C-alpha cells in the first residue's frame, strides 16, 4: 500500500436518519451520472416515515451495482438543505471536514477508476453489492485540507467556465431558432405558400435508417477502446452532438458486426423510444460512431440541408408533427414509416440561402464554445486522473 493512501472508513460515518416527522421535502434518487435528481417513483399510499433523510454535504450511494453496468450510483447533496431518499440507498457523511473536504471526496468518486474498483469489489450471487464495509475499506490519497480546497477550487473554476459557455451556447441556439420561427413560421401563410416553397415528406428528401442494438451477450466499455456508441442518454438539447468523456464504446470486434449502423458528420439523429423527438446533428468527432437501435439517422438530404431540417423539426410545427407521428401509450414509439411520412417545409432557393448565411455565422460562434467545452471537459478528466499523484508530489 502506498504510504499516502488512507482508509476512507477512518474519515466517514453512516447517517441513518428516518423521516419520522414526515417532512415535506423533495424526494430524490441517485443517478449513475453521480448526481441527485428528482425521483419519479409513485409514492401514493407509501409510508414516507421509513424513507431516509439526507442533508447538505452528505453522500448517498446505491450498494447494488449489478444493474448499473460499469457505474456506481453515488452523489453529494449540494443543491438542497435536506431531501428524502429511498431506504435502498446508504447515506453517509464526512466525520471531520477539517480533515477531508466533501467536494474533494466526490471528485474521487467521479473517477472512472473508482467505478471499476467498486464493481470489482462487489459480491453476491443474484445481485452484486458494494457493501458499506467495502466502501470503508476503500483507499485514497488524502492530502492536507489546504491542498484539497485548492484542487476543488481549480475544478470549480473549470466547471464555471463550462457552465458559462453552456449559457452562451443556449443563447445562440435560441437566437437561431428564433430566426427560423420569424422567417419560416410567423411570416409564412401556410395556406398560400410563397412562390417556389412547398411541403415534402421527409422520406422524399432524405434517407432514414435505424441504429442497431449490441449483439446478445456483448457490453459497452468505458475504457475508450474501439468506437463510440451513441445512446439516447448521450443526446443533448443543443444542436451538435460532440464526443465527450462520458461516451461508452464498442470493441472493434463488435463494431464489425454492426458496422452498417454508423453515423457520419452532419447526419441528423432522432430518438424514437423513451424520450421521443430528441434531435442532434452529428459533429465530426463522432464520425463513424455506432448508433443505438433507439434512434434513427437522417442523411443524404436534398433541397435543404441538415441545419434547416434540424430547426424545422425543433420548431413548434416540427414538434407537433413528431408528436402526431408517435404511436403507443406509456411506451410510445416513433415508427420508421411515420418518420418517412413527416411533412417538411422546403423554402425556395432565396429563402434557403438567406437563412443559411445567417445560421453559418451563428454556428461558427457556437462551435467555438462547443470545442472549448470539449477541451475543458478533457481538462476536468485530467484533474481527476491526477488525484492519485497529488499526495506523492507533496511528500517529494
Coordinates of C-alpha atoms in Angstrom, one line a residue:
X1 CA 0.0 0.0 0.0
X2 CA 1.3 3.5 -0.8
X3 CA 2.1 5.5 2.3
X4 CA 0.0 8.4 1.1
X5 CA -3.2 6.3 0.8
X6 CA -5.6 6.4 3.7
X7 CA -8.6 4.1 4.6
X8 CA -11.8 6.0 3.8
X9 CA -13.6 4.5 6.8
X10 CA -11.4 6.5 9.2
X11 CA -13.0 9.7 7.7
X12 CA -16.7 8.8 7.1
X13 CA -19.6 7.5 9.1
X14 CA -23.1 6.3 8.1
X15 CA -26.0 8.7 8.7
X16 CA -29.2 6.5 9.0
X17 CA -31.9 9.0 10.0
X18 CA -35.5 8.3 9.1
X19 CA -38.3 10.7 8.1
X20 CA -40.2 10.2 11.3
X21 CA -41.6 13.8 11.3
X22 CA -43.0 13.2 7.7
X23 CA -41.1 16.3 6.4
X24 CA -42.5 17.7 3.2
X25 CA -39.2 17.9 1.3
X26 CA -38.0 16.7 -2.1
X27 CA -37.7 13.0 -2.8
X28 CA -34.5 12.3 -4.8
X29 CA -32.8 9.4 -6.4
X30 CA -29.1 8.8 -7.2
X31 CA -28.1 8.7 -10.9
X32 CA -25.1 6.8 -12.4
X33 CA -24.1 10.3 -13.6
X34 CA -23.1 11.0 -9.9
X35 CA -25.9 13.5 -9.2
X36 CA -29.0 13.5 -7.1
X37 CA -32.2 14.1 -9.1
X38 CA -35.9 14.3 -8.5
X39 CA -37.4 10.8 -8.1
X40 CA -40.2 9.6 -10.4
X41 CA -41.3 6.9 -8.0
X42 CA -45.0 6.6 -7.3
X43 CA -45.3 7.2 -3.6
X44 CA -49.1 7.3 -3.3
X45 CA -50.0 5.2 -0.2
X46 CA -46.4 4.8 0.8
X47 CA -45.3 5.1 4.4
X48 CA -42.8 8.0 4.0
X49 CA -41.7 7.7 7.6
X50 CA -39.4 4.9 6.6
X51 CA -37.6 7.0 4.0
X52 CA -34.1 8.3 4.8
X53 CA -33.1 11.9 5.3
X54 CA -30.1 13.4 3.6
X55 CA -28.6 16.8 4.4
X56 CA -26.4 19.2 2.5
X57 CA -22.8 17.8 2.1
X58 CA -23.9 14.3 2.9
X59 CA -23.5 11.4 0.4
X60 CA -25.8 8.7 -0.8
X61 CA -25.0 5.6 -2.8
X62 CA -26.8 2.6 -4.1
X63 CA -25.0 -0.6 -2.9
X64 CA -26.4 -2.7 -5.7
X65 CA -24.0 -2.4 -8.7
X66 CA -25.0 -5.3 -10.9
X67 CA -27.8 -3.2 -12.6
X68 CA -25.6 -0.2 -13.4
X69 CA -23.2 -1.6 -16.0
X70 CA -19.7 -0.3 -15.1
X71 CA -21.0 2.6 -12.9
X72 CA -21.8 3.0 -9.3
X73 CA -24.6 5.4 -8.2
X74 CA -23.1 7.9 -5.8
X75 CA -23.7 11.6 -5.2
X76 CA -23.2 14.5 -2.9
X77 CA -26.2 16.6 -1.9
X78 CA -25.3 20.2 -2.7
X79 CA -28.5 21.8 -4.1
X80 CA -30.9 21.3 -1.2
X81 CA -30.6 21.7 2.6
X82 CA -32.5 18.5 3.1
X83 CA -34.1 15.8 1.0
X84 CA -35.6 12.3 1.1
X85 CA -34.2 9.1 -0.3
X86 CA -35.4 5.5 -0.6
X87 CA -34.4 3.1 2.0
X88 CA -32.3 1.3 -0.6
X89 CA -29.6 4.0 -0.5
X90 CA -26.9 4.2 2.1
X91 CA -26.4 7.8 3.4
X92 CA -23.1 8.8 4.9
X93 CA -21.1 11.9 5.8
X94 CA -17.5 13.1 6.5
X95 CA -16.8 13.0 10.2
X96 CA -14.4 16.0 10.2
X97 CA -14.5 18.4 7.3
X98 CA -11.2 19.9 8.5
X99 CA -9.5 16.7 7.5
X100 CA -11.5 15.6 4.4
X101 CA -13.4 18.0 2.2
X102 CA -16.7 16.5 0.9
X103 CA -16.3 18.1 -2.5
X104 CA -12.8 16.6 -2.8
X105 CA -14.2 13.2 -1.9
X106 CA -17.0 13.4 -4.6
X107 CA -14.3 14.3 -7.1
X108 CA -12.6 11.0 -6.2
X109 CA -15.9 9.2 -6.6
X110 CA -16.3 10.7 -10.1
X111 CA -13.2 9.0 -11.3
X112 CA -13.9 6.0 -13.7
X113 CA -11.2 4.1 -11.8
X114 CA -13.4 4.2 -8.7
X115 CA -16.3 2.8 -10.7
X116 CA -14.1 -0.1 -11.8
X117 CA -12.9 -0.6 -8.3
X118 CA -16.4 -0.7 -6.9
X119 CA -17.6 -3.2 -9.5
X120 CA -14.6 -5.4 -8.9
X121 CA -15.1 -5.4 -5.1
X122 CA -18.8 -6.0 -5.4
X123 CA -20.0 -9.5 -4.4
X124 CA -23.2 -11.6 -4.4
X125 CA -24.9 -14.2 -6.5
X126 CA -28.4 -13.0 -7.5
X127 CA -27.2 -9.4 -7.4
X128 CA -23.8 -7.9 -6.7
X129 CA -23.4 -5.4 -3.9
X130 CA -20.7 -2.9 -2.9
X131 CA -21.2 -3.0 0.8
X132 CA -20.7 -0.4 3.4
X133 CA -17.7 -2.3 4.6
X134 CA -16.1 -2.3 1.2
X135 CA -16.8 1.4 0.9
X136 CA -15.0 2.0 4.3
X137 CA -12.1 -0.2 3.1
X138 CA -11.5 2.0 0.0
X139 CA -8.1 3.6 0.0
X140 CA -7.5 7.0 -1.4
X141 CA -4.9 9.8 -1.2
X142 CA -5.8 12.5 1.3
X143 CA -3.5 15.5 1.2
X144 CA -3.7 18.5 3.5
X145 CA -7.0 20.2 3.7
X146 CA -5.4 23.3 2.1
X147 CA -4.4 21.2 -0.9
X148 CA -7.9 19.6 -1.1
X149 CA -9.5 23.0 -1.1
X150 CA -7.1 24.2 -3.8
X151 CA -7.9 21.2 -6.0
X152 CA -11.7 21.7 -5.5
X153 CA -11.3 25.4 -6.3
X154 CA -9.5 24.7 -9.6
X155 CA -12.1 22.1 -10.5
X156 CA -14.9 24.6 -9.9
X157 CA -13.2 27.3 -12.0
X158 CA -13.2 24.9 -14.9
X159 CA -16.8 23.9 -14.3
X160 CA -18.0 27.5 -14.0
X161 CA -16.4 28.3 -17.4
X162 CA -18.2 25.3 -18.9
X163 CA -21.5 26.5 -17.4
X164 CA -20.9 30.0 -18.8
X165 CA -20.2 28.5 -22.2
X166 CA -23.3 26.4 -21.9
X167 CA -25.3 29.5 -21.3
X168 CA -23.8 31.2 -24.4
X169 CA -24.4 28.1 -26.5
X170 CA -28.1 28.0 -25.4
X171 CA -28.5 31.7 -26.2
X172 CA -27.0 31.1 -29.7
X173 CA -29.3 28.1 -30.2
X174 CA -32.3 30.2 -29.1
X175 CA -31.3 33.0 -31.5
X176 CA -31.0 30.6 -34.4
X177 CA -34.4 29.0 -33.6
X178 CA -36.0 32.5 -33.2
X179 CA -34.7 33.5 -36.7
X180 CA -36.2 30.3 -38.1
X181 CA -39.5 31.0 -36.4
X182 CA -39.7 34.5 -37.7
X183 CA -38.8 33.7 -41.3
X184 CA -40.3 30.3 -41.8
X185 CA -43.3 30.3 -39.4
X186 CA -44.5 33.8 -38.4
X187 CA -44.0 35.4 -41.8
X188 CA -45.4 32.5 -43.8
X189 CA -49.0 31.8 -44.8
X190 CA -49.1 28.0 -45.0
X191 CA -52.4 28.1 -47.0
X192 CA -50.7 30.3 -49.6
X193 CA -47.0 29.5 -49.7
X194 CA -44.6 31.9 -51.4
X195 CA -43.6 31.0 -54.9
X196 CA -41.1 28.1 -55.0
X197 CA -42.0 26.9 -51.5
X198 CA -43.5 23.5 -50.9
X199 CA -44.0 20.7 -48.4
X200 CA -42.4 17.3 -49.0
X201 CA -42.4 14.1 -47.0
X202 CA -39.2 13.5 -45.1
X203 CA -38.8 10.2 -46.9
X204 CA -38.8 12.0 -50.3
X205 CA -35.9 14.3 -49.5
X206 CA -33.6 12.1 -47.3
X207 CA -32.5 8.6 -46.4
X208 CA -33.7 7.3 -43.0
X209 CA -32.3 4.3 -41.2
X210 CA -32.4 2.9 -37.7
X211 CA -29.5 2.1 -35.4
X212 CA -28.6 -1.4 -34.0
X213 CA -28.6 -3.0 -30.6
X214 CA -25.5 -4.7 -29.3
X215 CA -25.2 -8.4 -30.1
X216 CA -26.5 -10.6 -27.3
X217 CA -24.1 -11.0 -24.5
X218 CA -21.9 -8.1 -25.6
X219 CA -21.4 -5.0 -23.4
X220 CA -20.2 -1.4 -23.8
X221 CA -16.9 -0.4 -22.2
X222 CA -15.7 2.8 -20.5
X223 CA -12.1 2.3 -21.4
X224 CA -12.4 4.2 -24.8
X225 CA -11.4 1.1 -26.7
X226 CA -13.0 0.7 -30.1
X227 CA -15.7 3.0 -31.4
X228 CA -18.1 5.4 -29.6
X229 CA -21.7 4.1 -29.2
X230 CA -24.4 6.7 -29.2
X231 CA -27.3 6.2 -26.8
X232 CA -30.3 8.3 -26.3
X233 CA -28.8 9.2 -22.9
X234 CA -25.9 10.8 -24.7
X235 CA -28.1 13.1 -26.7
X236 CA -28.1 16.8 -25.9
X237 CA -30.6 19.7 -26.1
X238 CA -28.1 21.6 -28.2
X239 CA -27.7 21.3 -31.9
X240 CA -24.4 19.4 -32.3
X241 CA -23.7 16.1 -30.6
X242 CA -20.0 16.1 -29.7
X243 CA -17.8 13.3 -28.4
X244 CA -17.1 13.6 -24.7
X245 CA -15.6 11.5 -21.9
X246 CA -18.9 10.2 -20.8
X247 CA -19.5 8.2 -24.1
X248 CA -19.2 4.4 -23.9
X249 CA -17.5 2.4 -26.6
X250 CA -17.9 -0.9 -28.5
X251 CA -14.9 -3.0 -29.2
X252 CA -13.6 -3.3 -32.8
X253 CA -14.9 -6.9 -32.9
X254 CA -18.4 -5.7 -32.0
X255 CA -18.1 -2.8 -34.4
X256 CA -17.5 -5.1 -37.4
X257 CA -20.8 -6.9 -36.6
X258 CA -22.8 -3.7 -36.5
X259 CA -20.7 -1.6 -38.9
X260 CA -23.7 -0.9 -41.2
X261 CA -25.3 1.1 -38.4
X262 CA -23.0 4.0 -38.1
X263 CA -23.4 7.8 -38.3
X264 CA -21.3 10.3 -40.2
X265 CA -20.6 14.0 -39.8
X266 CA -23.7 16.2 -40.4
X267 CA -26.2 13.3 -40.1
X268 CA -29.3 14.1 -38.1
X269 CA -30.3 11.6 -35.4
X270 CA -33.7 11.5 -33.7
X271 CA -34.7 9.4 -30.7
X272 CA -37.7 7.1 -31.4
X273 CA -38.4 5.5 -28.0
X274 CA -38.1 6.7 -24.4
X275 CA -37.6 10.4 -24.6
X276 CA -39.0 10.7 -28.1
X277 CA -38.1 13.5 -30.5
X278 CA -34.6 14.5 -29.2
X279 CA -32.7 15.7 -32.2
X280 CA -28.9 16.3 -32.8
X281 CA -26.6 16.9 -35.7
X282 CA -23.5 14.6 -35.6
X283 CA -20.2 16.5 -35.1
X284 CA -17.1 15.4 -36.9
X285 CA -15.8 14.0 -33.6
X286 CA -18.4 11.2 -33.8
X287 CA -17.9 10.4 -37.5
X288 CA -18.3 6.6 -37.9
X289 CA -19.7 6.1 -34.4
X290 CA -22.2 3.3 -33.8
X291 CA -25.9 4.2 -33.2
X292 CA -28.4 2.7 -30.8
X293 CA -31.5 1.0 -32.1
X294 CA -33.5 3.6 -30.1
X295 CA -32.6 6.3 -32.7
X296 CA -33.0 6.8 -36.4
X297 CA -30.4 8.7 -38.6
X298 CA -31.4 11.0 -41.4
X299 CA -28.9 11.8 -44.2
X300 CA -28.5 12.3 -47.9
X301 CA -30.7 15.3 -47.5
X302 CA -31.8 17.1 -50.7
X303 CA -33.3 20.6 -51.4
X304 CA -32.4 21.8 -47.9
X305 CA -29.5 20.9 -45.5
X306 CA -29.2 19.3 -42.1
X307 CA -29.3 22.7 -40.3
X308 CA -32.6 23.8 -41.8
X309 CA -34.1 20.4 -41.2
X310 CA -32.9 20.5 -37.6
X311 CA -34.5 23.9 -37.0
X312 CA -37.7 22.8 -38.7
X313 CA -38.0 19.7 -36.5
X314 CA -37.3 21.8 -33.4
X315 CA -39.9 24.4 -34.4
X316 CA -43.5 24.3 -33.0
X317 CA -44.7 22.8 -36.3
X318 CA -42.0 20.2 -36.3
X319 CA -42.6 19.2 -32.7
X320 CA -46.3 18.9 -33.4
X321 CA -45.6 16.7 -36.5
X322 CA -43.3 14.4 -34.3
X323 CA -46.0 14.2 -31.6
X324 CA -48.7 13.3 -34.1
X325 CA -46.4 10.7 -35.6
X326 CA -45.8 9.0 -32.3
X327 CA -47.8 5.8 -31.6
X328 CA -48.5 3.9 -28.4
X329 CA -49.3 4.9 -24.9
X330 CA -46.9 4.8 -21.9
X331 CA -44.3 3.1 -24.1
X332 CA -44.6 5.3 -27.1
X333 CA -42.6 4.8 -30.3
X334 CA -41.8 6.8 -33.4
X335 CA -42.0 4.2 -36.3
X336 CA -39.9 4.4 -39.4
X337 CA -42.9 4.8 -41.7
X338 CA -44.3 7.7 -39.7
X339 CA -40.9 9.4 -39.8
X340 CA -40.7 9.0 -43.6
X341 CA -44.3 10.4 -43.8
X342 CA -43.5 13.6 -41.8
X343 CA -44.3 16.7 -43.8
X344 CA -41.3 19.1 -44.1
X345 CA -41.4 22.8 -45.3
X346 CA -39.0 23.4 -48.2
X347 CA -38.2 27.1 -48.9
X348 CA -37.2 28.4 -52.3
X349 CA -33.5 28.9 -53.1
X350 CA -33.6 32.6 -51.9
X351 CA -35.1 31.7 -48.5
X352 CA -32.6 28.8 -48.2
X353 CA -29.6 31.0 -48.9
X354 CA -30.8 33.8 -46.7
X355 CA -31.3 31.6 -43.7
X356 CA -28.1 29.6 -44.3
X357 CA -25.9 32.7 -44.4
X358 CA -27.2 33.8 -41.0
X359 CA -27.1 30.4 -39.5
X360 CA -23.5 29.8 -40.6
X361 CA -22.4 33.0 -38.6
X362 CA -24.3 31.8 -35.5
X363 CA -23.0 28.3 -35.7
X364 CA -19.4 29.4 -36.2
X365 CA -19.6 31.2 -32.8
X366 CA -21.5 28.2 -31.3
X367 CA -18.8 25.7 -32.5
X368 CA -16.1 27.7 -30.9
X369 CA -17.8 27.4 -27.5
X370 CA -18.6 23.7 -28.1
X371 CA -15.0 23.0 -28.9
X372 CA -13.8 25.0 -25.9
X373 CA -16.1 23.0 -23.6
X374 CA -14.8 19.8 -25.1
X375 CA -11.3 20.8 -24.1
X376 CA -12.4 21.9 -20.7
X377 CA -14.1 18.6 -20.1
X378 CA -10.9 16.8 -21.0
X379 CA -9.0 19.1 -18.5
X380 CA -11.5 18.1 -15.8
X381 CA -10.9 14.4 -16.6
X382 CA -7.2 15.0 -16.4
X383 CA -7.5 16.7 -13.0
X384 CA -9.4 13.6 -11.7
X385 CA -6.8 11.3 -13.1
X386 CA -4.0 13.2 -11.4
X387 CA -5.6 12.9 -8.0
X388 CA -3.7 9.7 -7.3
X389 CA -0.4 11.6 -7.6
X390 CA -1.2 14.7 -5.6
X391 CA 0.0 13.5 -2.2
X392 CA 3.1 11.9 -3.6
X393 CA 4.1 15.2 -5.1
X394 CA 3.6 16.9 -1.8
X395 CA 5.8 14.3 0.0
X396 CA 8.5 14.6 -2.5

